Short mmCIF file of C-alpha atoms and ligand atoms in Angstrom, two decimals:
data_model
loop_
_atom_site.label_atom_id
_atom_site.label_comp_id
_atom_site.label_asym_id
_atom_site.label_seq_id
_atom_site.Cartn_x
_atom_site.Cartn_y
_atom_site.Cartn_z
CA MET A 191 -24.94 14.03 -8.31
CA ILE A 192 -24.46 11.76 -5.29
CA SER A 193 -23.81 13.49 -2.00
CA ALA A 194 -20.83 12.21 -0.04
CA LYS A 195 -19.45 12.80 3.45
CA GLY A 196 -15.81 12.39 4.35
CA MET A 197 -12.74 13.64 6.18
CA ALA A 198 -10.59 16.13 4.26
CA VAL A 199 -7.48 18.24 4.65
CA GLN A 200 -7.64 21.82 3.44
CA SER A 201 -3.90 22.54 3.60
CA ALA A 202 -0.58 20.84 4.40
CA THR A 203 -0.60 22.07 7.97
CA THR A 204 -4.21 21.65 9.08
CA PRO A 205 -5.85 18.50 10.49
CA LEU A 206 -8.50 16.43 8.75
CA THR A 207 -12.02 17.75 9.35
CA PRO A 208 -15.52 16.65 8.26
CA PHE A 209 -16.24 17.53 4.62
CA SER A 210 -19.31 17.26 2.38
CA PHE A 211 -18.87 16.94 -1.37
CA GLU A 212 -20.41 15.33 -4.46
CA ARG A 213 -19.64 12.23 -6.50
CA ARG A 214 -20.66 11.96 -10.16
CA ASP A 215 -23.83 10.10 -11.10
CA PRO A 216 -22.86 6.68 -12.41
CA LYS A 217 -21.96 6.56 -16.09
CA GLU A 218 -22.62 3.38 -18.14
CA HIS A 219 -19.59 1.50 -16.80
CA ASP A 220 -19.54 2.91 -13.27
CA VAL A 221 -20.07 1.14 -9.96
CA VAL A 222 -21.41 3.09 -6.96
CA ILE A 223 -19.86 1.69 -3.79
CA ASP A 224 -21.01 2.23 -0.20
CA ILE A 225 -17.62 2.37 1.52
CA GLN A 226 -17.56 0.30 4.71
CA PHE A 227 -13.88 0.48 5.62
CA CYS A 228 -10.80 2.44 4.56
CA GLY A 229 -7.22 1.78 5.68
CA ILE A 230 -4.77 4.52 6.63
CA CYS A 231 -1.63 4.20 4.50
CA HIS A 232 1.50 6.18 5.32
CA SER A 233 1.24 7.57 1.76
CA ASP A 234 -1.96 9.34 2.88
CA ILE A 235 0.12 11.22 5.45
CA HIS A 236 2.89 12.08 2.94
CA CYS A 237 0.21 13.38 0.55
CA ALA A 238 -1.99 15.23 3.03
CA ARG A 239 1.07 17.07 4.35
CA ASP A 240 2.38 17.74 0.83
CA GLU A 241 5.65 15.93 1.56
CA TRP A 242 5.84 14.80 -2.08
CA SER A 243 4.68 18.24 -3.38
CA GLY A 244 1.78 18.61 -5.82
CA ALA A 245 -0.94 18.34 -3.16
CA LYS A 246 -4.38 19.51 -4.30
CA TYR A 247 -6.82 20.71 -1.65
CA PRO A 248 -9.40 20.05 -0.40
CA MET A 249 -8.13 16.45 -0.30
CA VAL A 250 -10.05 13.41 0.91
CA PRO A 251 -7.28 10.80 1.20
CA GLY A 252 -7.70 7.01 1.25
CA HIS A 253 -6.87 4.25 -1.24
CA GLU A 254 -7.48 1.10 0.77
CA ILE A 255 -11.22 0.92 0.17
CA ALA A 256 -13.59 -1.95 0.89
CA GLY A 257 -17.33 -1.67 0.40
CA ILE A 258 -20.63 -2.95 -0.95
CA VAL A 259 -22.06 -2.22 -4.39
CA ARG A 260 -25.00 0.22 -4.05
CA ALA A 261 -25.81 0.63 -7.76
CA VAL A 262 -24.33 -0.06 -11.19
CA GLY A 263 -24.40 1.75 -14.56
CA SER A 264 -26.45 0.35 -17.46
CA GLN A 265 -23.51 -1.40 -19.17
CA VAL A 266 -21.78 -2.87 -16.10
CA THR A 267 -21.23 -6.63 -16.45
CA LYS A 268 -18.67 -7.43 -13.75
CA TYR A 269 -20.52 -6.45 -10.56
CA LYS A 270 -24.00 -6.60 -9.06
CA VAL A 271 -25.71 -4.69 -6.27
CA GLY A 272 -24.80 -6.12 -2.86
CA GLU A 273 -21.43 -7.61 -3.84
CA HIS A 274 -18.25 -6.99 -1.82
CA VAL A 275 -15.74 -4.91 -3.74
CA GLY A 276 -12.53 -2.94 -3.28
CA VAL A 277 -10.74 0.05 -4.78
CA GLY A 278 -7.00 0.61 -4.53
CA CYS A 279 -4.59 3.36 -5.51
CA PHE A 280 -5.83 4.16 -9.02
CA VAL A 281 -9.23 4.48 -10.65
CA ASP A 282 -8.30 4.85 -14.33
CA SER A 283 -5.44 4.65 -16.82
CA CYS A 284 -5.09 5.29 -20.57
CA ARG A 285 -6.07 1.66 -21.39
CA HIS A 286 -4.17 1.76 -24.72
CA CYS A 287 -0.43 2.02 -24.05
CA ASP A 288 1.95 -0.98 -24.10
CA HIS A 289 1.81 -1.26 -20.34
CA CYS A 290 -1.98 -0.95 -19.99
CA THR A 291 -2.51 -3.63 -22.64
CA GLN A 292 -0.05 -5.99 -20.93
CA ASN A 293 -1.63 -5.90 -17.48
CA LEU A 294 0.96 -3.45 -16.20
CA ASP A 295 -1.52 -0.59 -15.88
CA GLN A 296 0.12 0.64 -12.66
CA TYR A 297 2.96 1.74 -14.99
CA CYS A 298 0.63 3.36 -17.57
CA LEU A 299 2.82 5.40 -19.92
CA LYS A 300 0.34 8.29 -19.78
CA GLY A 301 0.10 8.07 -15.98
CA VAL A 302 -2.66 6.47 -13.92
CA THR A 303 -5.53 8.47 -12.42
CA LEU A 304 -4.86 8.20 -8.72
CA THR A 305 -7.80 7.51 -6.42
CA TYR A 306 -7.29 10.92 -4.81
CA ASN A 307 -5.14 14.01 -5.35
CA ALA A 308 -5.43 13.69 -9.14
CA TYR A 309 -7.54 15.01 -11.99
CA GLU A 310 -9.96 12.79 -13.88
CA LYS A 311 -9.34 12.46 -17.63
CA ASP A 312 -11.52 15.57 -18.14
CA GLY A 313 -8.62 17.50 -16.62
CA THR A 314 -10.76 19.45 -14.17
CA THR A 315 -12.51 17.09 -11.71
CA LEU A 316 -10.41 16.36 -8.65
CA THR A 317 -10.52 12.74 -7.48
CA GLN A 318 -11.40 12.17 -3.83
CA GLY A 319 -10.52 9.03 -1.89
CA GLY A 320 -11.87 6.53 0.57
CA TYR A 321 -12.04 8.53 3.81
CA SER A 322 -15.70 8.89 2.79
CA ASN A 323 -18.97 6.99 2.71
CA VAL A 324 -19.43 6.50 -1.06
CA ILE A 325 -17.32 6.36 -4.23
CA VAL A 326 -18.07 5.97 -7.95
CA VAL A 327 -15.51 4.00 -9.98
CA ASP A 328 -15.35 2.46 -13.48
CA GLU A 329 -15.93 -1.30 -13.19
CA ASN A 330 -12.55 -2.05 -14.79
CA TYR A 331 -10.78 -0.51 -11.79
CA VAL A 332 -12.90 -2.23 -9.13
CA LEU A 333 -11.72 -5.42 -7.40
CA ARG A 334 -13.79 -8.36 -6.20
CA ILE A 335 -13.33 -9.14 -2.50
CA PRO A 336 -13.69 -12.88 -1.88
CA ASP A 337 -16.44 -13.79 0.60
CA SER A 338 -14.00 -15.35 3.07
CA LEU A 339 -12.20 -12.02 3.61
CA PRO A 340 -13.94 -9.73 6.12
CA LEU A 341 -14.23 -6.24 4.65
CA ASP A 342 -12.30 -4.50 7.45
CA LYS A 343 -9.31 -6.81 6.95
CA ALA A 344 -9.61 -6.74 3.17
CA ALA A 345 -9.18 -2.95 2.98
CA PRO A 346 -5.40 -2.78 3.66
CA LEU A 347 -4.75 -5.44 1.03
CA LEU A 348 -5.72 -2.90 -1.65
CA CYS A 349 -2.47 -0.99 -1.11
CA ALA A 350 -0.25 -2.56 1.58
CA GLY A 351 -0.99 -6.09 0.35
CA ILE A 352 -0.43 -5.52 -3.36
CA THR A 353 2.63 -3.29 -2.85
CA LEU A 354 4.46 -6.25 -1.30
CA TYR A 355 2.83 -9.04 -3.33
CA SER A 356 3.93 -7.54 -6.66
CA PRO A 357 7.71 -7.33 -6.01
CA LEU A 358 7.71 -10.65 -4.13
CA GLN A 359 6.23 -12.26 -7.25
CA HIS A 360 8.37 -10.32 -9.71
CA TRP A 361 11.63 -11.24 -7.95
CA LYS A 362 10.39 -14.80 -7.38
CA ALA A 363 10.33 -15.05 -3.60
CA GLY A 364 9.73 -18.70 -2.81
CA PRO A 365 11.36 -21.87 -1.49
CA GLY A 366 15.16 -21.56 -1.30
CA LYS A 367 15.09 -17.73 -1.39
CA LYS A 368 16.24 -15.59 1.52
CA VAL A 369 14.08 -12.47 1.76
CA ALA A 370 14.41 -9.54 4.17
CA ILE A 371 11.76 -6.94 4.88
CA MET A 372 12.97 -3.52 6.11
CA GLY A 373 10.40 -1.95 8.47
CA LEU A 374 7.52 -3.79 10.13
CA GLY A 375 4.65 -1.38 9.52
CA GLY A 376 1.51 -1.69 7.40
CA LEU A 377 3.40 -2.69 4.25
CA GLY A 378 6.15 -4.62 6.00
CA HIS A 379 3.88 -6.92 7.96
CA MET A 380 2.01 -7.88 4.78
CA GLY A 381 5.40 -8.62 3.22
CA VAL A 382 6.27 -11.02 6.04
CA LYS A 383 2.96 -12.86 5.74
CA ILE A 384 2.97 -13.10 1.94
CA ALA A 385 6.68 -14.00 1.60
CA SER A 386 6.37 -16.74 4.19
CA ALA A 387 3.21 -18.11 2.47
CA LEU A 388 5.22 -18.19 -0.77
CA GLY A 389 7.75 -20.43 0.99
CA ALA A 390 10.69 -17.99 1.30
CA GLU A 391 12.91 -17.71 4.37
CA VAL A 392 11.92 -14.35 5.85
CA THR A 393 13.94 -11.97 8.02
CA VAL A 394 12.57 -8.76 9.50
CA LEU A 395 14.93 -5.78 9.77
CA SER A 396 13.19 -3.56 12.33
CA HIS A 397 14.69 -0.54 14.04
CA SER A 398 14.02 -1.71 17.61
CA ASP A 399 13.41 -4.97 19.47
CA LYS A 400 9.76 -4.13 20.22
CA LYS A 401 8.16 -6.06 17.33
CA ARG A 402 10.27 -9.25 17.59
CA GLU A 403 7.51 -11.51 18.97
CA ASP A 404 4.93 -10.16 16.54
CA ALA A 405 7.24 -10.74 13.59
CA MET A 406 7.91 -14.37 14.54
CA ARG A 407 4.18 -14.97 15.04
CA MET A 408 3.51 -13.55 11.56
CA GLY A 409 5.83 -16.14 10.02
CA ALA A 410 9.30 -14.53 10.08
CA HIS A 411 12.23 -16.91 10.56
CA HIS A 412 14.72 -14.29 11.83
CA PHE A 413 14.46 -10.84 13.39
CA VAL A 414 17.18 -8.20 13.44
CA ALA A 415 16.88 -5.08 15.59
CA THR A 416 18.95 -2.75 13.42
CA GLN A 417 19.71 -0.30 16.24
CA ASN A 418 21.77 -2.93 18.07
CA PRO A 419 25.52 -2.55 17.54
CA ASN A 420 26.88 -5.25 15.17
CA ALA A 421 23.29 -6.27 14.22
CA PHE A 422 24.18 -6.50 10.53
CA GLU A 423 27.35 -8.63 10.83
CA PRO A 424 25.79 -12.13 10.91
CA TYR A 425 23.80 -11.40 7.76
CA ALA A 426 26.54 -9.92 5.53
CA GLY A 427 26.05 -11.17 1.94
CA TYR A 428 23.08 -13.30 3.03
CA PHE A 429 19.92 -12.21 1.19
CA ASP A 430 18.66 -12.74 -2.36
CA LEU A 431 16.04 -10.01 -2.00
CA ILE A 432 15.50 -7.11 0.40
CA ILE A 433 12.36 -4.96 0.26
CA ASN A 434 12.62 -1.53 1.87
CA THR A 435 9.25 -0.37 3.25
CA ILE A 436 10.68 2.31 5.57
CA SER A 437 8.87 5.66 5.41
CA SER A 438 11.94 7.66 6.49
CA ALA A 439 15.20 8.46 4.68
CA ASP A 440 17.08 8.57 7.95
CA ILE A 441 18.75 5.18 7.40
CA ASP A 442 22.19 3.91 6.36
CA MET A 443 21.41 2.36 2.96
CA GLY A 444 25.01 1.17 2.53
CA ALA A 445 24.67 -1.08 5.58
CA TYR A 446 21.54 -2.70 4.09
CA PHE A 447 23.16 -3.22 0.67
CA GLY A 448 25.97 -5.07 2.45
CA LEU A 449 23.41 -7.74 3.41
CA LEU A 450 22.76 -8.74 -0.24
CA LYS A 451 24.62 -11.62 -1.86
CA LEU A 452 26.24 -11.40 -5.32
CA ASP A 453 23.56 -10.28 -7.80
CA GLY A 454 21.03 -9.80 -4.98
CA THR A 455 18.39 -7.08 -5.31
CA LEU A 456 17.17 -4.38 -2.96
CA VAL A 457 13.72 -3.08 -3.98
CA VAL A 458 12.55 0.20 -2.52
CA VAL A 459 8.82 0.69 -2.03
CA GLY A 460 9.00 3.13 0.91
CA ALA A 461 8.72 6.69 -0.40
CA PRO A 462 10.16 9.12 2.16
CA GLU A 463 9.94 12.87 1.84
CA LYS A 464 13.74 13.20 1.54
CA PRO A 465 16.10 11.39 -0.89
CA LEU A 466 17.77 8.11 0.05
CA THR A 467 21.52 8.40 -0.35
CA ILE A 468 23.89 5.56 -1.16
CA HIS A 469 27.59 5.41 -2.00
CA PRO A 470 28.10 3.20 -5.09
CA PHE A 471 30.71 0.87 -3.51
CA PRO A 472 28.30 -1.63 -1.90
CA LEU A 473 26.63 -2.00 -5.34
CA ILE A 474 29.84 -2.13 -7.38
CA LEU A 475 31.69 -4.62 -5.24
CA MET A 476 29.10 -7.41 -5.33
CA ARG A 477 27.22 -6.63 -8.58
CA ARG A 478 24.14 -5.84 -6.56
CA ASN A 479 20.89 -4.45 -8.00
CA TYR A 480 18.84 -1.49 -6.78
CA SER A 481 15.24 -1.28 -7.96
CA GLY A 482 11.81 0.08 -7.10
CA SER A 483 8.20 -1.02 -7.43
CA VAL A 484 4.80 0.68 -7.28
CA ILE A 485 1.63 -1.12 -6.08
CA GLY A 486 0.49 -3.68 -8.72
CA SER A 487 -1.78 -3.96 -11.74
CA ILE A 488 -5.53 -4.39 -11.44
CA LYS A 489 -5.14 -8.00 -12.62
CA GLU A 490 -2.38 -8.71 -10.10
CA THR A 491 -4.38 -7.02 -7.31
CA GLN A 492 -7.26 -9.43 -7.97
CA GLU A 493 -4.77 -12.32 -8.00
CA MET A 494 -3.39 -11.10 -4.64
CA LEU A 495 -6.88 -10.87 -3.07
CA ASP A 496 -7.63 -14.42 -4.21
CA PHE A 497 -4.21 -15.61 -2.95
CA CYS A 498 -4.80 -14.03 0.48
CA ALA A 499 -8.28 -15.59 0.69
CA LYS A 500 -6.90 -19.01 -0.27
CA HIS A 501 -4.00 -18.86 2.21
CA ASN A 502 -5.99 -17.15 4.95
CA ILE A 503 -3.66 -14.11 4.96
CA THR A 504 -5.07 -10.95 6.50
CA PRO A 505 -3.51 -7.80 7.96
CA GLU A 506 -3.48 -7.11 11.70
CA ILE A 507 -5.71 -4.09 12.15
CA GLU A 508 -7.03 -1.63 14.68
CA VAL A 509 -10.50 -0.42 13.65
CA ILE A 510 -11.20 3.21 14.56
CA ALA A 511 -13.89 5.81 13.93
CA PRO A 512 -13.11 8.36 11.17
CA GLN A 513 -13.18 11.13 13.78
CA SER A 514 -9.98 9.62 15.30
CA VAL A 515 -7.98 9.93 12.09
CA ASN A 516 -5.75 12.78 13.30
CA ASP A 517 -4.67 10.82 16.39
CA ALA A 518 -4.09 7.78 14.18
CA TYR A 519 -1.77 9.83 11.93
CA GLU A 520 0.34 10.80 14.97
CA ARG A 521 0.59 7.17 16.04
CA VAL A 522 1.61 6.02 12.55
CA LEU A 523 4.37 8.65 12.58
CA LYS A 524 5.65 7.19 15.86
CA SER A 525 5.59 3.63 14.41
CA ASP A 526 2.94 2.96 17.07
CA VAL A 527 0.45 0.99 15.02
CA ARG A 528 -0.03 -2.78 15.02
CA TYR A 529 -0.15 -2.92 12.10
CA ARG A 530 -2.77 -0.91 10.16
CA PHE A 531 -5.46 1.54 11.22
CA VAL A 532 -8.71 0.91 9.41
CA MET A 533 -11.58 3.41 9.65
CA ASP A 534 -15.19 2.29 9.89
CA MET A 535 -16.60 4.66 7.28
CA THR A 536 -20.20 3.82 8.18
CA LYS A 537 -19.58 5.97 11.31
CA ILE A 538 -18.80 9.13 9.33
P1 NAP B 92 4.15 2.53 8.29
O1 NAP B 92 3.02 1.63 8.66
O2 NAP B 92 4.33 3.81 8.99
O3 NAP B 92 5.49 1.65 8.38
C1 NAP B 92 6.77 2.20 8.16
C2 NAP B 92 7.77 1.47 9.03
O4 NAP B 92 9.06 2.01 8.75
C3 NAP B 92 7.59 1.67 10.52
O5 NAP B 92 6.66 0.79 11.09
C4 NAP B 92 9.00 1.40 11.05
O6 NAP B 92 9.19 -0.01 11.16
C5 NAP B 92 9.87 1.92 9.92
N1 NAP B 92 10.41 3.25 10.22
C6 NAP B 92 9.73 4.41 10.30
N2 NAP B 92 10.57 5.42 10.61
C7 NAP B 92 11.80 4.88 10.70
C8 NAP B 92 13.11 5.41 10.96
N3 NAP B 92 13.29 6.72 11.21
N4 NAP B 92 14.15 4.55 10.95
C9 NAP B 92 13.97 3.24 10.72
N5 NAP B 92 12.77 2.69 10.48
C10 NAP B 92 11.71 3.50 10.46
O7 NAP B 92 4.06 2.92 6.73
P2 NAP B 92 3.45 2.09 5.52
O8 NAP B 92 2.03 2.48 5.33
O9 NAP B 92 3.84 0.67 5.64
O10 NAP B 92 4.24 2.78 4.28
C11 NAP B 92 5.65 2.69 4.22
C12 NAP B 92 6.18 3.55 3.09
O11 NAP B 92 5.80 2.97 1.84
C13 NAP B 92 5.66 4.98 3.06
O12 NAP B 92 6.72 5.85 2.69
C14 NAP B 92 4.60 4.94 1.97
O13 NAP B 92 4.39 6.19 1.37
C15 NAP B 92 5.22 3.98 1.00
N6 NAP B 92 4.29 3.30 0.09
C16 NAP B 92 4.74 3.00 -1.16
C17 NAP B 92 3.94 2.28 -2.02
C18 NAP B 92 4.44 1.87 -3.38
O14 NAP B 92 3.64 1.51 -4.23
N7 NAP B 92 5.74 1.89 -3.62
C19 NAP B 92 2.65 1.91 -1.64
C20 NAP B 92 2.23 2.22 -0.35
C21 NAP B 92 3.05 2.92 0.50
P3 NAP B 92 10.03 -0.68 12.39
O15 NAP B 92 9.34 -0.19 13.65
O16 NAP B 92 9.87 -2.12 12.16
O17 NAP B 92 11.44 -0.21 12.27
ZN1 ZN B 93 -0.98 3.22 0.11
ZN1 ZN B 94 -1.68 3.30 -20.31
#
């Protein structure tokens, strides 16, 4: 076994504390990765605090992992020792269903094996995530990080980047399309950068005025502070696509649907603890669509990393030591992060 050190939660109401555990020895197709950096996704907080139920403790969160290959199994062909690699939200899937065989493995019909808070296919081993110094992952679920992307800035692409890239591609954001991003956090700011690189007109719908300058610098064309009275009026029926990245359900969804044009689509990626409620009228009256999206496939995640390297797109990050993770959680909850905390896991 390989000994690992990390930060874990032991229950929904206790903070993260140092934790020693073991990773499996590499099997034939496994890659052993020395984790250098791990991003803090709001999903880590939802999970650690059991806001989605089904939490399994002890839990080492973290699915925005960037590192360096330490060793490879005897049959590994894709990666070599010393290469820069990443791991995102899942580390296995059934590999045989219609979705897995069509590069839609994030929608595996048997369910993916999440990077943490899940059981391996053996049904007993609990997966543990990237708030740690080492991880062992099958080569087919490892991503190649292009040399031009620094590892600290590459980490958040593995979840925040792909979660916005996938719906922007699926709903064809590009020249002539008006796209709005709800919430300028870790996910939202990647949405602004990627949508504007794709050539779409981008509007940020943020709850206060505080992030206006940042949004425009990131490539947004318009900024709406949704708390302002009458903020929504100028954009009624305006957008082709709205992506909701907000982590809270405490929002008036009907007002946002009113911003879509005929046949426009609102895609929800934010996953709050409580249900989002919507009266059907804003959908009925303008034949609007309501959809959702989860991360992206392994193939699409590689495509996204290469796209970000080519277009020089990186997240805006604040690098912290793993010991500061509990303070970082509090700041994320207050929307006080610009725009992703990334932990230096070599300091664990
Ligand atoms: P984050 O960095 O905390 O950003 C969330 C943003 O939502 C905040 O910056 C804030 O933006 C806005 N917000 C928060 N509370 C609000 C409130 N009460 N009213 C209005 N706006 C509010 O979180 P994140 O890491 O980007 O994750 C966002 C959500 O996506 C989480 O629920 C996470 O679990 C989920 N997620 C889903 C997927 C997927 O595959 N579907 C993947 C990753 C994460 P403003 O300050 O601009 O208003
Ligand atoms: Zn995430
Ligand atoms: Zn499958």
